[in-house]
Structure formats: C-alpha cells, structure tokens
Short mmCIF file of C-alpha atoms in Angstrom, two decimals:
data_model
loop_
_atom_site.label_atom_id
_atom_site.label_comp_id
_atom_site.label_asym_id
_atom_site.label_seq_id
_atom_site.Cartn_x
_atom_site.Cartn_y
_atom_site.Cartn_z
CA UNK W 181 -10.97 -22.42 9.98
CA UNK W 182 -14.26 -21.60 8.43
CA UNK W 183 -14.79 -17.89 8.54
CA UNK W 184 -17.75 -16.26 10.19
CA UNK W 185 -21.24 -14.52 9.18
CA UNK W 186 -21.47 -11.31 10.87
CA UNK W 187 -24.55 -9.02 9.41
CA UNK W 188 -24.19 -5.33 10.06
CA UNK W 189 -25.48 -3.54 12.17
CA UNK W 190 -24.80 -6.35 15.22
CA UNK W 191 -24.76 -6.34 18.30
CA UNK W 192 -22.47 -5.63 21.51
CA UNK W 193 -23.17 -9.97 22.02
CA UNK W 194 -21.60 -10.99 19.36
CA UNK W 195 -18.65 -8.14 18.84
CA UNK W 196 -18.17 -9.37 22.22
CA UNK W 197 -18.03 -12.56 21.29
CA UNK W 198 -15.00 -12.36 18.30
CA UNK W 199 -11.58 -13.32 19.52
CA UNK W 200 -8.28 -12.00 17.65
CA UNK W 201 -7.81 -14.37 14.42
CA UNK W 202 -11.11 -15.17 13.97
CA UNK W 203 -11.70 -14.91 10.05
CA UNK W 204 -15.23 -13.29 10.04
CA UNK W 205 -17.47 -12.14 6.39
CA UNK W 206 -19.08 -9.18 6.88
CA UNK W 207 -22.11 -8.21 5.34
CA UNK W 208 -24.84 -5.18 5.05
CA UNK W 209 -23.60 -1.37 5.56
CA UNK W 210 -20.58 -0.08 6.01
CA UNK W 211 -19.66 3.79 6.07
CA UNK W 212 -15.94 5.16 4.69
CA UNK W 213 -14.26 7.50 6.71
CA UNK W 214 -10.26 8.61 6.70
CA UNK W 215 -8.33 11.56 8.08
CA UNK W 216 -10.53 14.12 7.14
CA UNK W 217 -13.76 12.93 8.08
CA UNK W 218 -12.25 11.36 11.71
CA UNK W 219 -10.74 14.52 12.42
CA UNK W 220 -14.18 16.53 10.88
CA UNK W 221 -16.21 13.55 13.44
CA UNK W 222 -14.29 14.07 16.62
CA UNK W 223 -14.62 18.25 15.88
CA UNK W 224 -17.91 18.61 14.95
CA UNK W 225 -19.54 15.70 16.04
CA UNK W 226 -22.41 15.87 13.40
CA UNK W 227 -25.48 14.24 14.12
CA UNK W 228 -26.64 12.84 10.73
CA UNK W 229 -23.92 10.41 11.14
CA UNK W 230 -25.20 8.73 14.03
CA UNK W 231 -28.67 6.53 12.56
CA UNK W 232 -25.34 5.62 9.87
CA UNK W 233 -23.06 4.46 12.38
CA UNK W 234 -24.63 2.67 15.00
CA UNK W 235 -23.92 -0.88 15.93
CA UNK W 236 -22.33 -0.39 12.26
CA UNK W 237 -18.71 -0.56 10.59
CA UNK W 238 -16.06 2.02 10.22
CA UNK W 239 -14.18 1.22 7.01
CA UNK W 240 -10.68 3.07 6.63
CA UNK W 241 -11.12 3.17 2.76
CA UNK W 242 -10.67 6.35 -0.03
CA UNK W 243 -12.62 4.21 -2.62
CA UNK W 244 -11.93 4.71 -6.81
CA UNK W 245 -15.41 5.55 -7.70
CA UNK W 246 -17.11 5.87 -11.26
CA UNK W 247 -20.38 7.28 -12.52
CA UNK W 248 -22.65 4.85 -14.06
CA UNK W 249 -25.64 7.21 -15.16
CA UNK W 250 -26.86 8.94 -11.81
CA UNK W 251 -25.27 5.29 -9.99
CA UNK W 252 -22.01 5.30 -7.90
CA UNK W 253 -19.85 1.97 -9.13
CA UNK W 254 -16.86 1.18 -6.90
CA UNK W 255 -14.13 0.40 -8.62
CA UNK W 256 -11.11 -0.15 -6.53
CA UNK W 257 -11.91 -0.31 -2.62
CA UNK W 258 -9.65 -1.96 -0.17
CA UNK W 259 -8.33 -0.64 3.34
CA UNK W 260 -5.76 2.38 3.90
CA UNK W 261 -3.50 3.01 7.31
CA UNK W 262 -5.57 2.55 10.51
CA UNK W 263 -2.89 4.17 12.33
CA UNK W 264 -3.55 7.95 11.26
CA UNK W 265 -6.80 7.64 13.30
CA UNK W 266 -5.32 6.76 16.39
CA UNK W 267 -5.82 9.99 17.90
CA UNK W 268 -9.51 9.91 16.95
CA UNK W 269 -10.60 6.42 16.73
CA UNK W 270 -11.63 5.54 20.49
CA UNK W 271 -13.11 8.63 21.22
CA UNK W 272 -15.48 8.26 17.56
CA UNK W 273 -16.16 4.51 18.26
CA UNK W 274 -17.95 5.91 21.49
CA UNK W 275 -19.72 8.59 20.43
CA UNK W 276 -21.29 7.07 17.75
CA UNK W 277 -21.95 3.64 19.14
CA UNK W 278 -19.87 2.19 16.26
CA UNK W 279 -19.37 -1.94 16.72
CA UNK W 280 -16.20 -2.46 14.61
CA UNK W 281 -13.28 -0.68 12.86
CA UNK W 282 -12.06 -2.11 8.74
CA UNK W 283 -8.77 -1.35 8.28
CA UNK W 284 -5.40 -2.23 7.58
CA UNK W 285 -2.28 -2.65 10.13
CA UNK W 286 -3.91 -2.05 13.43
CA UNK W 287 -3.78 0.86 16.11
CA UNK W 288 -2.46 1.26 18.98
CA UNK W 289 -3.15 0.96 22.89
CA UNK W 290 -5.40 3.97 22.55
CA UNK W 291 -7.94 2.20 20.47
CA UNK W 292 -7.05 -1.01 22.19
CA UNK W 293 -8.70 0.03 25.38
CA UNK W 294 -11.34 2.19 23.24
CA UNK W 295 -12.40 -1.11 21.96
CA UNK W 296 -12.67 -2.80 24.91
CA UNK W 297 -14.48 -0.54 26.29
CA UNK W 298 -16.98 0.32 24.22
CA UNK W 299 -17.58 -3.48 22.94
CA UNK W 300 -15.96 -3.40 19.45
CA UNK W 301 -13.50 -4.85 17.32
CA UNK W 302 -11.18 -4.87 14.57
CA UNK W 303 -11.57 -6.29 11.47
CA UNK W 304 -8.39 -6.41 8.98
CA UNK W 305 -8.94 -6.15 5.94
CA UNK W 306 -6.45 -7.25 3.26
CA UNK W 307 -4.37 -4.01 1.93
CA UNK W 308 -4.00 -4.07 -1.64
CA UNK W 309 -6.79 -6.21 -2.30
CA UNK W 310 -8.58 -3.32 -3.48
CA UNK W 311 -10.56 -5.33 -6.99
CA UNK W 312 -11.85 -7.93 -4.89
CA UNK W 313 -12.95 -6.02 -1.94
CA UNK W 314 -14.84 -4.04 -4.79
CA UNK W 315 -16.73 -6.82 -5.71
CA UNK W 316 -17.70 -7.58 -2.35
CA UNK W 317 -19.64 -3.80 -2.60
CA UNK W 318 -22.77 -4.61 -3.72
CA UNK W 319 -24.45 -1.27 -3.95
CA UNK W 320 -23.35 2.75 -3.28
CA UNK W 321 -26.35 3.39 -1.05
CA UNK W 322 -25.04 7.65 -0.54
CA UNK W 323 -22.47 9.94 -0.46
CA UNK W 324 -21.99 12.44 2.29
CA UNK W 325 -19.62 15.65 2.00
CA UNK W 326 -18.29 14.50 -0.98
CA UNK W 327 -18.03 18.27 -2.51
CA UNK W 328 -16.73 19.26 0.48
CA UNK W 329 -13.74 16.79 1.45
CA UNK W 330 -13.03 14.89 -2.22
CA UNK W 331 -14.01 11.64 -3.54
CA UNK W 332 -11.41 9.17 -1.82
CA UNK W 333 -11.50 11.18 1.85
CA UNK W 334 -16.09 11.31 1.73
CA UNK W 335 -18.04 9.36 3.88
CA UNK W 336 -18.92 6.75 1.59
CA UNK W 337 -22.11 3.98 2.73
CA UNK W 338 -21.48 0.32 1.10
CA UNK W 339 -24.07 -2.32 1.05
CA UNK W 340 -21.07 -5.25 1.40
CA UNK W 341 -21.46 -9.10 0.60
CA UNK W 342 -18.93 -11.51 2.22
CA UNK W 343 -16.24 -9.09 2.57
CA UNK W 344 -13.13 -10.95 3.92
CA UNK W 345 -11.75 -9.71 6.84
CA UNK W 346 -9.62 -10.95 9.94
CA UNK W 347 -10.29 -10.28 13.67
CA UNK W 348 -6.78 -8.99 14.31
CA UNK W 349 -7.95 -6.39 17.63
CA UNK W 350 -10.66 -7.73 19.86
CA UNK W 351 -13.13 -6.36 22.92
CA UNK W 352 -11.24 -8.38 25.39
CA UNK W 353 -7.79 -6.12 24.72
CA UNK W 354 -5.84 -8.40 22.73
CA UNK W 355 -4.07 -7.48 19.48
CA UNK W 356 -2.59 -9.70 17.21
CA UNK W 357 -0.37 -6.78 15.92
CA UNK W 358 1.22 -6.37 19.64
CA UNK W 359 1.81 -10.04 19.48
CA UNK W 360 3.88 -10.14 16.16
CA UNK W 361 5.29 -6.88 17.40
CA UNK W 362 7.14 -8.87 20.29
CA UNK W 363 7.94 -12.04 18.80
CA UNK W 364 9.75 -10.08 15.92
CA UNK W 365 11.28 -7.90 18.02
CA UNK W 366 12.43 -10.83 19.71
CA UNK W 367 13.31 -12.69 16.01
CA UNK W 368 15.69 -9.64 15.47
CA UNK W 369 17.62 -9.08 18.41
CA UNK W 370 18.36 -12.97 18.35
CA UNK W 371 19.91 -11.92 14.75
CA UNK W 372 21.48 -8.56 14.89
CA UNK P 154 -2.58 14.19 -27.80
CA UNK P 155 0.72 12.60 -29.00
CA UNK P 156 0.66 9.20 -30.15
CA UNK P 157 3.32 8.84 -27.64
CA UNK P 158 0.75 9.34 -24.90
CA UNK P 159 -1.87 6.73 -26.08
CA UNK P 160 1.05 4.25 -24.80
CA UNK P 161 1.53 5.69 -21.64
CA UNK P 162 -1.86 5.66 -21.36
CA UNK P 163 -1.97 1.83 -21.92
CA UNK P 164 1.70 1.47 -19.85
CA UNK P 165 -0.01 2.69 -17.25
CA UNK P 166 -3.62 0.62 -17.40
CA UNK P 167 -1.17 -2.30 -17.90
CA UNK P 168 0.81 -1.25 -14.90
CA UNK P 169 -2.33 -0.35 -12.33
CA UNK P 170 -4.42 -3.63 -13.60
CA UNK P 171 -2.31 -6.62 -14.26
CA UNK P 172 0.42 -7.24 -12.16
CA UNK P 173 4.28 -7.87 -13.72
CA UNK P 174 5.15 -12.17 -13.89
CA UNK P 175 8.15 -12.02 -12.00
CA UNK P 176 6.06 -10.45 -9.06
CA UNK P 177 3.05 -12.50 -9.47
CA UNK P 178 5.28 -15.73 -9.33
CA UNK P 179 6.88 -14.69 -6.04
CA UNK P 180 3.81 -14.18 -4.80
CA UNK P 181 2.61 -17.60 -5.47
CA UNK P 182 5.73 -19.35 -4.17
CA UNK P 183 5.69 -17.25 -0.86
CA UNK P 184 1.55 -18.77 -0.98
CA UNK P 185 2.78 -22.10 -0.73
CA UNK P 186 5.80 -21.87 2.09
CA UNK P 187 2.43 -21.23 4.66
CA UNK P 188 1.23 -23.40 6.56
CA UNK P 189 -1.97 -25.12 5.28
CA UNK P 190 -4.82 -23.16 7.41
CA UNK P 191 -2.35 -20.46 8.62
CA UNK P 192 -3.27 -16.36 8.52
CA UNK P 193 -0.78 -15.87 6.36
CA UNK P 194 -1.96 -18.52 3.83
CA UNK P 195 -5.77 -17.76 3.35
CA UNK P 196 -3.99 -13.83 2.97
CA UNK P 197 -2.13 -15.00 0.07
CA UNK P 198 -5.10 -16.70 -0.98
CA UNK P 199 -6.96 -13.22 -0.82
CA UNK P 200 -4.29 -12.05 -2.16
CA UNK P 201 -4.11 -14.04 -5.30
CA UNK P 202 -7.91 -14.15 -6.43
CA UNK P 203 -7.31 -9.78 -6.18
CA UNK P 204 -4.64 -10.29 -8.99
CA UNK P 205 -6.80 -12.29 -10.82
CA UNK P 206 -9.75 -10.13 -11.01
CA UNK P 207 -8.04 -7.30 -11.15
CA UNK P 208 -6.31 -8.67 -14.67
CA UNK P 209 -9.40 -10.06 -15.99
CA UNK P 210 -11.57 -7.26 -15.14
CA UNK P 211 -9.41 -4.47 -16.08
CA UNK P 212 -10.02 -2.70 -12.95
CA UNK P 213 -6.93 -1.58 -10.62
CA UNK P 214 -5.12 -4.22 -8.60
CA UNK P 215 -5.55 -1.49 -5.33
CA UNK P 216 -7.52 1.85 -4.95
CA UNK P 217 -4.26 3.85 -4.23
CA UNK P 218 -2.75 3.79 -7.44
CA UNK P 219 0.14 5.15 -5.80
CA UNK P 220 2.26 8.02 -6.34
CA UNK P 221 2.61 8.10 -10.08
CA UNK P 222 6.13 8.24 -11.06
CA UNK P 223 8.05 8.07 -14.53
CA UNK P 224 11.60 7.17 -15.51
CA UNK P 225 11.97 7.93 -18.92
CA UNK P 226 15.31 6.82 -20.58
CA UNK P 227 16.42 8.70 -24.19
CA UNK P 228 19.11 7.75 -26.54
CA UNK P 229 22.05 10.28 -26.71
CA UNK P 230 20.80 12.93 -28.95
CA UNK P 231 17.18 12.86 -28.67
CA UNK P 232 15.25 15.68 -28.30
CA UNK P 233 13.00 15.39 -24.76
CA UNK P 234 10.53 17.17 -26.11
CA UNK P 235 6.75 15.58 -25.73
CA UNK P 236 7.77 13.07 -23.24
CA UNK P 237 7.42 14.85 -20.22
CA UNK P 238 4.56 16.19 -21.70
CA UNK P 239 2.73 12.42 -22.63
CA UNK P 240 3.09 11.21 -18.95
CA UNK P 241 1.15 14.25 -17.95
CA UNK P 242 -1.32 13.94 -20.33
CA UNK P 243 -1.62 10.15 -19.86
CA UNK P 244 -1.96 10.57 -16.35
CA UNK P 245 -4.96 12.71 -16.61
CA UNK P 246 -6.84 10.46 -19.08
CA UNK P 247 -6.14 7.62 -16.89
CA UNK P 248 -7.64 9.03 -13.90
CA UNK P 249 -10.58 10.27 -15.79
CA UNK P 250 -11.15 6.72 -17.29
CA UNK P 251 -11.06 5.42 -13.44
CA UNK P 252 -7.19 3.48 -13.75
CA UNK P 253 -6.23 5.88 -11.14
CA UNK P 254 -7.23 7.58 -7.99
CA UNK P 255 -7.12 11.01 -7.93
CA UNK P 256 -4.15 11.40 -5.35
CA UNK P 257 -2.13 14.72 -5.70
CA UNK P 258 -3.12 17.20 -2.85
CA UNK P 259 -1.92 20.35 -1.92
CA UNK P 260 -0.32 20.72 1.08
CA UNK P 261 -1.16 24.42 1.46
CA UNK P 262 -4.60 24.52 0.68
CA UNK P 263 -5.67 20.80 1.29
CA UNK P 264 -7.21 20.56 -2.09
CA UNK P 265 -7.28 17.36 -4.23
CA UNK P 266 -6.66 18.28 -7.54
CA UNK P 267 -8.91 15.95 -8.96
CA UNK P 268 -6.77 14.62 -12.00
CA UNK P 269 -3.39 13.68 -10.29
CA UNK P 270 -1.34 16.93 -11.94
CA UNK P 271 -0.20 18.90 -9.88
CA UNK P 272 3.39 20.61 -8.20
CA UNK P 273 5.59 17.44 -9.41
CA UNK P 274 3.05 15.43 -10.12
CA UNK P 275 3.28 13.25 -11.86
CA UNK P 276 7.24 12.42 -10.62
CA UNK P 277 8.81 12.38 -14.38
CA UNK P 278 12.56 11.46 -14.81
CA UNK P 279 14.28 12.50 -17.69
CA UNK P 280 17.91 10.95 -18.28
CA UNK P 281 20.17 9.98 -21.55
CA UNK P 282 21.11 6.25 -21.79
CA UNK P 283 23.43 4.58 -24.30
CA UNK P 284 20.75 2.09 -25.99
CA UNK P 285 19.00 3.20 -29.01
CA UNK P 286 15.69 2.89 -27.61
CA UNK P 287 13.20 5.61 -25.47
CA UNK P 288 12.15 3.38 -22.43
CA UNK P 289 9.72 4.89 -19.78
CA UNK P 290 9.36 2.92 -16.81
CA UNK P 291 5.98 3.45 -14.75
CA UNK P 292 5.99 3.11 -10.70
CA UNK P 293 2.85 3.13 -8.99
CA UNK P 294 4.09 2.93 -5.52
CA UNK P 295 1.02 3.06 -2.55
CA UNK P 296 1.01 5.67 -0.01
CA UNK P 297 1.18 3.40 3.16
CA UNK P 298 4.55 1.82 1.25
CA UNK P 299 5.87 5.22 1.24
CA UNK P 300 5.47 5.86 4.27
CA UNK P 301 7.58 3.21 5.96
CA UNK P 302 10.93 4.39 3.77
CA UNK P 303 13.49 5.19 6.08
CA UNK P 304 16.92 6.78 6.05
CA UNK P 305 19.86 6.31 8.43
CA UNK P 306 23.27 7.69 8.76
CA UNK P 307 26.11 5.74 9.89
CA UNK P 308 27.58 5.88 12.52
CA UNK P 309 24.24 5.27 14.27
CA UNK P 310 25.28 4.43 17.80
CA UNK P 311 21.80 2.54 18.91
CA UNK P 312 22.16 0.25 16.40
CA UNK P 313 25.53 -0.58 16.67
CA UNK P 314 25.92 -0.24 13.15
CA UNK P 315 29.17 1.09 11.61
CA UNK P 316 30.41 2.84 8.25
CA UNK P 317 30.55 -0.92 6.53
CA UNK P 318 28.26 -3.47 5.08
CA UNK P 319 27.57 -5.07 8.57
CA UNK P 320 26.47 -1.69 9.40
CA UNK P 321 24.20 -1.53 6.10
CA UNK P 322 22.41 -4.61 7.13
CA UNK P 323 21.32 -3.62 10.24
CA UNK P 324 20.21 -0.62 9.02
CA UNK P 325 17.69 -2.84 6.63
CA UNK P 326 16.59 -5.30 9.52
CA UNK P 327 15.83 -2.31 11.50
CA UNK P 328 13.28 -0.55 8.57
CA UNK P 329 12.12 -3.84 8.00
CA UNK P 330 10.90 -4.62 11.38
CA UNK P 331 10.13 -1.02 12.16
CA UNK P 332 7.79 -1.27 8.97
CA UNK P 333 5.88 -3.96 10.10
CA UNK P 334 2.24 -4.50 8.31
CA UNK P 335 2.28 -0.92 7.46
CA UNK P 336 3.74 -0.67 4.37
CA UNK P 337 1.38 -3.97 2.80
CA UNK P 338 3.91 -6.45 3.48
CA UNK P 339 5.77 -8.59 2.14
CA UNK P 340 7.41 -5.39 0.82
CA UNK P 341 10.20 -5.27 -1.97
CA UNK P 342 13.09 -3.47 -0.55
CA UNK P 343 15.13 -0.95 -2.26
CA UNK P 344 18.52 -0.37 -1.14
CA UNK P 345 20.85 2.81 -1.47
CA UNK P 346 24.10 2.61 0.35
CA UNK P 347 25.74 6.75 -0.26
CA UNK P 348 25.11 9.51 -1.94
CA UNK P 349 23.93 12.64 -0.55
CA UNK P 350 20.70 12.63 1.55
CA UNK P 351 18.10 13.42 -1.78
CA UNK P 352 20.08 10.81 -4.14
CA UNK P 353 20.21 8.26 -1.38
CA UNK P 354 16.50 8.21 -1.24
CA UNK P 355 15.95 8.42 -4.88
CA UNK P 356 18.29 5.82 -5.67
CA UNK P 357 16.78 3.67 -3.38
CA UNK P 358 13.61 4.14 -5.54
CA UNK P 359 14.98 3.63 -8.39
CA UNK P 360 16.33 0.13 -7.55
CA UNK P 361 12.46 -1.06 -7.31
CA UNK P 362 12.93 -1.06 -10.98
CA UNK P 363 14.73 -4.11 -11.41
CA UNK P 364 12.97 -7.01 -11.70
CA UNK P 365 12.89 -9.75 -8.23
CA UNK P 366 14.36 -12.05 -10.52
CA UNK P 367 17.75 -10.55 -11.65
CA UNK P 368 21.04 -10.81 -10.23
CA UNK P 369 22.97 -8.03 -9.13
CA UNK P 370 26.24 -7.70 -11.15
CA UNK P 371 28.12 -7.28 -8.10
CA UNK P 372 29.16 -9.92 -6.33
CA UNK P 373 29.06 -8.46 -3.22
CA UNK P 374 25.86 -6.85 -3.18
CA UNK P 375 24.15 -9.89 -4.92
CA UNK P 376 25.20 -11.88 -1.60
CA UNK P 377 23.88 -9.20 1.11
CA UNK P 378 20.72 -9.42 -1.03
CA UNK P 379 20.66 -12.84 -0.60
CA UNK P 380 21.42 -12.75 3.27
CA UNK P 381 19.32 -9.74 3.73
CA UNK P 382 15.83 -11.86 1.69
CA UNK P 383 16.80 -14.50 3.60
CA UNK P 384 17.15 -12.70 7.45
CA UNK P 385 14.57 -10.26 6.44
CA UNK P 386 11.76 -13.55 6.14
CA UNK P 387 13.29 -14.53 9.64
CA UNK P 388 11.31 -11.84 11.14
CA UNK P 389 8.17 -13.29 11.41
CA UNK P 390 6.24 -10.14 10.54
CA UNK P 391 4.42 -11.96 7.66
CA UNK P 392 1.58 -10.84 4.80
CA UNK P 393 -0.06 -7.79 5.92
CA UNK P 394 2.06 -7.96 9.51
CA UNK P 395 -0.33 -11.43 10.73
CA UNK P 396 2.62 -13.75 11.32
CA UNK P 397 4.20 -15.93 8.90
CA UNK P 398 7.29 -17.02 7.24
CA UNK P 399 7.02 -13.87 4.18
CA UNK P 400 7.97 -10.16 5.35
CA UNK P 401 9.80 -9.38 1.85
CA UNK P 402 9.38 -10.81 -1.81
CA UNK P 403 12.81 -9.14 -2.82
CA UNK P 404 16.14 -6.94 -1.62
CA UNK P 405 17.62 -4.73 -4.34
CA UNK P 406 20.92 -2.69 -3.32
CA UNK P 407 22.75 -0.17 -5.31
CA UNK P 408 25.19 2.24 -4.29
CA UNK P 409 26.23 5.90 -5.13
CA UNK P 410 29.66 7.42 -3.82
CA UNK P 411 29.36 9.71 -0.88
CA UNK P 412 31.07 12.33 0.08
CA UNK P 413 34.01 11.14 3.20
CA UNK P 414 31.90 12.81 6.03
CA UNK P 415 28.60 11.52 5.08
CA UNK P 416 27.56 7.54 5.04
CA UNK P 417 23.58 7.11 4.42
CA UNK P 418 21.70 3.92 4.03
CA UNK P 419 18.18 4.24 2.35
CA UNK P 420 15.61 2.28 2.57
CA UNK P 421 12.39 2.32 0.01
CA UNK P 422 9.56 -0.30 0.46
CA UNK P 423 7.35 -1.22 -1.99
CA UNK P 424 3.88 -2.88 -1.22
CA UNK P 425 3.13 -6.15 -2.29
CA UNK P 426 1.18 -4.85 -5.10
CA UNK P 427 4.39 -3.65 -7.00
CA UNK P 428 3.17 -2.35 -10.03
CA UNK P 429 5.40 -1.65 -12.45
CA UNK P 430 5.95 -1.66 -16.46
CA UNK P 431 7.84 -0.29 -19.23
CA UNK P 432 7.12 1.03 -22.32
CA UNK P 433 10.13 0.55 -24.92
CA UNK P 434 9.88 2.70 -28.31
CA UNK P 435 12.20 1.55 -31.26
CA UNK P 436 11.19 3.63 -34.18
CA UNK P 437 7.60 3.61 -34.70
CA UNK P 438 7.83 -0.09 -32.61
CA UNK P 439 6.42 0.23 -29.08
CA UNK P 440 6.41 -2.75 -26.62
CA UNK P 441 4.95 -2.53 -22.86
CA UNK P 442 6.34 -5.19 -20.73
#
C-alpha cells in the first residue's frame, strides 16, 4: 500500500478522511511534548502554544539534541509511551485545536472518543527507530521551556520530511490497538 | 581518566550505535516470516534501514539510550578498584558527546541531572568470576521496555498457575500479552524462576545477557524456551503491537533457589533495540564484542 502525503498543519477534511492502517508521511511542523509539558498544558493552558499547535502534530518524543554553533541538530528522535498522556491527551487535543497525535503504542478509550470528537488521529510512529526518524527532522525551528523542564521533556518544533508513520487510531473511533488487543486475548486463552 | 574508561567509553558508543549480529539477524529473519505488504513487514522494514543508519552514522540506534547498566566480571584476586569508577566516568563523556540521553532524574526534586550520574546511576555490578579476564557487559535497556517487567508469585489463583513449570509458563504468556506494543515489541524475554523478590527481578535482567543464539545448558529450561518463543509468537501481538506473526525475538530462563514459602516468576522485557556489548580485558588486550 503506497503511503500517504499529509502536509502539516491540515485540515479537519482530510484527518477525517484517514482510516486505521493507513501508512501516511508526514511533513512540515511538528511540536514535542511528554509528561511534563501535557500535564504543564492541561494546568496552565498557555497561550503561546496555540498559533504552534493548531491543525498541527503532537509528537510524544524526548529528542537527543546537540549544539551545532547557535543550531539545534537532532540526533536521536523517535516516539516514547503514548499511554502516560491518557489522562491529558483528549482534553489538550481540544483546547488547542491539535489534528493528530505521534506516538508509540496507542491510548486508550479516553483519547479514542477525544479523537473522534475533535476530528484527529493517531499516527504511530515506529519505537526505536529513533536514527531514522532523525533524519526525517529537517530543521530545529525553537525550543520552548527548555531551562525550565530539561532537554528530552521541552516542547521541541521539527520541520519533518516524510516521516513514516501508521494510522493505528482514527476520527471514526476505531483503534487498531483494541483490535489486536482482542484477537490476542483470544490467541491466549485458546492456549493457556 | 583511566585508560580503562576510554573503552567503556567506546563499549558503550559500540553498544548505543551498532546493534549486536545475533540480534540484528533475528531481526531480519522475523522481516521475512511477514506477509509481503503486511504492517508488520514495512515495520521491520523501518526497522531495518534505523539499524543501518544508525551503524553507519554513528548516531544512537533510539533516543532513550536506556537505563545504563554495567556487569562487570573480575578474576579472583583483583582489586575493583577504578572499575566502578570508569563506567561512571564513561557514562558522562558519552552523554556529553551525544551517545546518550541524559536520563537519570530525581524522584524527589524532579530534576534531570543532565549527565546520567546520579543515586545508582549508572547500575554497576561488581562480581568475581573464575576466568582470567575483566569482562564488563553494557545494557542499555529503554524505559517503555522497563516498564512492562512483571513479577508474579505462585500460587496465583486467576491464572491457574501452580508452584511448577506449567505454572511458570503461564506466568510468561500472561506478561507477554499484558505487554503488548508497549514495551517495543518483539521483546527479548528474560526469565527468573525463584529467588527472593529483588534477585528474582535482577536475575531476570541479567539473563538478557546471553546472546538469542545460545542454548541453555539445561535441558529442561532450553525446551520451555523453545515452547515459550514458539507460543509467545502465537499471540499475534506483532512489531510494535500492529499484528503479525513476531511478539518475541528470544526467551532466556534461569533460576535461583527460593526459599519453601516463596515461588516468584520474573519477567524482564527487552525492546527490540537490545543493545548490548562487552568489553573483555586480558592484560593490556581489550576486545569489545
């Protein structure tokens, strides 16, 4: 299946459009944020976030960054646990107007109707893949609260290039990860 | 800086950046038992091309570099001195020089210390062996791997699973499926059947160590890894938790003796990206492999 061309921000249309397994390249900005910043978001609910975030992509990342002369390089960047979010995620996706989620392993029914209802999606990301997802960053266009939360928890904003990802939670409430959830549930008790 | 610590310096750049053959190779194989245009196949694919650049590039395989832990084996005799001491000081250099993340945190204060030393960090391991040689093994384990680890005690009545290997098994299916995606699947699973509740866990660690090609020298342990590899890649859970025919790349199961009212089963997952090395010193002769 040839993988799709999705340039960030989009649109409510085409998140709308994106079914679970869909293999879709992603490509413009994307902003960083784990457990500190969700929690920080869904607290404080800055405003400088939102021109960042809307109709944009959440990546679950805590990047390995270097300086190059007064230039961020990424070194290592792939996806951490989606699930830590979970309390968070739905209720940030809203706020902010944010059209999709990068992570890795999925979330749960919160975000599943969070998604749905606010038009967005999740993209998976491969875990581990953290050199090649690095090459896919083209450019470190800022840092925010970088002093203030550490370099791998900081809301870090990626210009990305054909950055591999999987549709694996869509806007129509399906979820590929309750699907494998069931049939190996199933796969076990036939075994145990 | 010891000399000692300019190779585990490079043990660890060798460990974070180029992934060990044995694991690679699995890898591969578990590529091609996909189906062509399946999830699970363009993962591996994904997968592979990350190992690759990550080698030639010199640049870590993932951005959690893991908790950074050392086993360090002496000959009988040997003074410890300096070893504990070179892991530390490798461990900062290699997070200044970007091989590693900075990941050790406080839990009171929520700080990152910023050069991955900190209370037990880095994990260092000192024991006496009967070889001649000083080996340190590296283990750079992720986060989201250690997360998944699980411990049971047997009895445990909603599994069914009794104070016997049967009992053992189930324990592993269970962790296995309870893992799912989460812990970067397909996992390598270390095994400790006994020992008190700390050793159980630790010795389930330490069976990640062994390479997924060995045997294990006891017969009966060799064929519940076999069963488990096998059963464990019945699940369905596949690369990354998308379906497919590879939960696990390998089951390793040792065993400590336990004490008669206690009977725990350990379970340690490794991510895919199990990164691993060891640095052998024979004289002034050092070897990373």
């Amino acid at each position: 299946m040839a993988a799709r061309k999705i340039e960030l921000p989009t649109t409510e249309d085409v998140i709308r459009s994106l079914h679970i397994g869909d293999e879709v390249r992603l490509y413009g900005t994307v902003v960083t944020a784990r457990d500190v910043a969700h929690k920080f978001m869904v607290e404080k609910r800055p405003d400088f976030l939102r021109p960042l975030l809307k109709g944009s992509v959440i990546y679950h990342c805590g990047p390995i960054v270097r300086k190059d002369g007064d230039e961020w390089k990424v070194v290592a960047a792939g996806p951490t646990t989606s699930s830590r979010e979970e309390p968070y995620q739905a209720d940030v996706i809203e706020t902010y107007g944010v059209a999709g989620i990068i992570g890795k392993a999925g979330m749960g029914e919160k975000t599943s109707a969070g998604l749905k209802k606010s038009g967005a999606v999740y993209f998976h990301a491969v875990g581990g893949a953290g050199a090649l997802l690095a090459k896919c960053v083209k450019k470190v266009k800022d840092v925010l609260m970088l002093d203030e939360f550490g370099s791998p928890e900081a809301f870090w904003v990626l210009d990305v290039e054909d950055f591999p990802t999987i549709v694996t939670m869509d806007s129509h409430g399906d979820s590929l990860h309750r699907k494998v959830l069931q049939e190996s549930e199933a796969n076990l008790r036939a075994m145990l | 800086m010891s000399e000692l610590a300019d190779h585990v310096l490079e043990l660890i750049r060798r460990s974070s950046t180029d992934l060990s053959d044995d694991v690679e190779a699995r890898i591969r194989e578990a590529r091609d038992t996909e189906d062509e245009g399946s999830t699970a196949r363009s993962t591996f694919d994904v997968i592979i091309e990350n190992i690759e650049i990550a080698r030639s590039g010199g640049t870590p395989i993932c951005q959690d570099t893991g908790l950074l832990s050392f086993y360090a084996h002496l000959p009988e005799g040997m003074d410890q001195g300096g070893v504990k001491e070179a892991c530390i000081d490798a461990a900062r250099r290699a997070t200044a020089a970007g091989l590693l993340r900075p990941n050790a945190v406080n839990p009171i204060t929520g700080k990152n210390s910023g050069d991955n030393i900190g209370e037990g960090l880095p994990y260092v391991s000192i024991e006496y062996h009967e070889g001649d040689e000083l080996t340190i093994d590296v283990v750079q384990k992720g986060g989201g791997s250690e997360n998944v680890g699980a411990q049971y005690r047997l009895p445990d009545p909603d599994l069914h699973a009794g104070r016997d290997l049967a009992g053992v098994e189930k324990c592993i299916m269970d962790a296995v499926f309870t893992a799912q995606g989460f812990g970067c699947s397909p996992g390598t699973i270390g095994v400790c059947i006994g020992g008190d509740r700390g050793g159980s866990l630790l010795g389930a660690k330490k069976q990640l160590l062994r390479r997924l090609d060995d045997t294990n020298p006891d017969p009966e342990l060799a064929a519940l890894e076999e069963k488990l590899y096998v059963n464990l890649n019945k699940l369905g859970i596949g690369p990354m938790g998308f379906g497919g025919k590879t939960t696990v790349l390998g089951v390793k199961i040792g065993f400590l003796h336990r004490h008669p009212a206690s009977f725990f089963v350990s379970m340690a997952y490794c991510c895919w990206a199990n990164r691993r090395r060891r640095l052998t010193v024979r004289g002034d002769q050092f070897s990373i492999n």
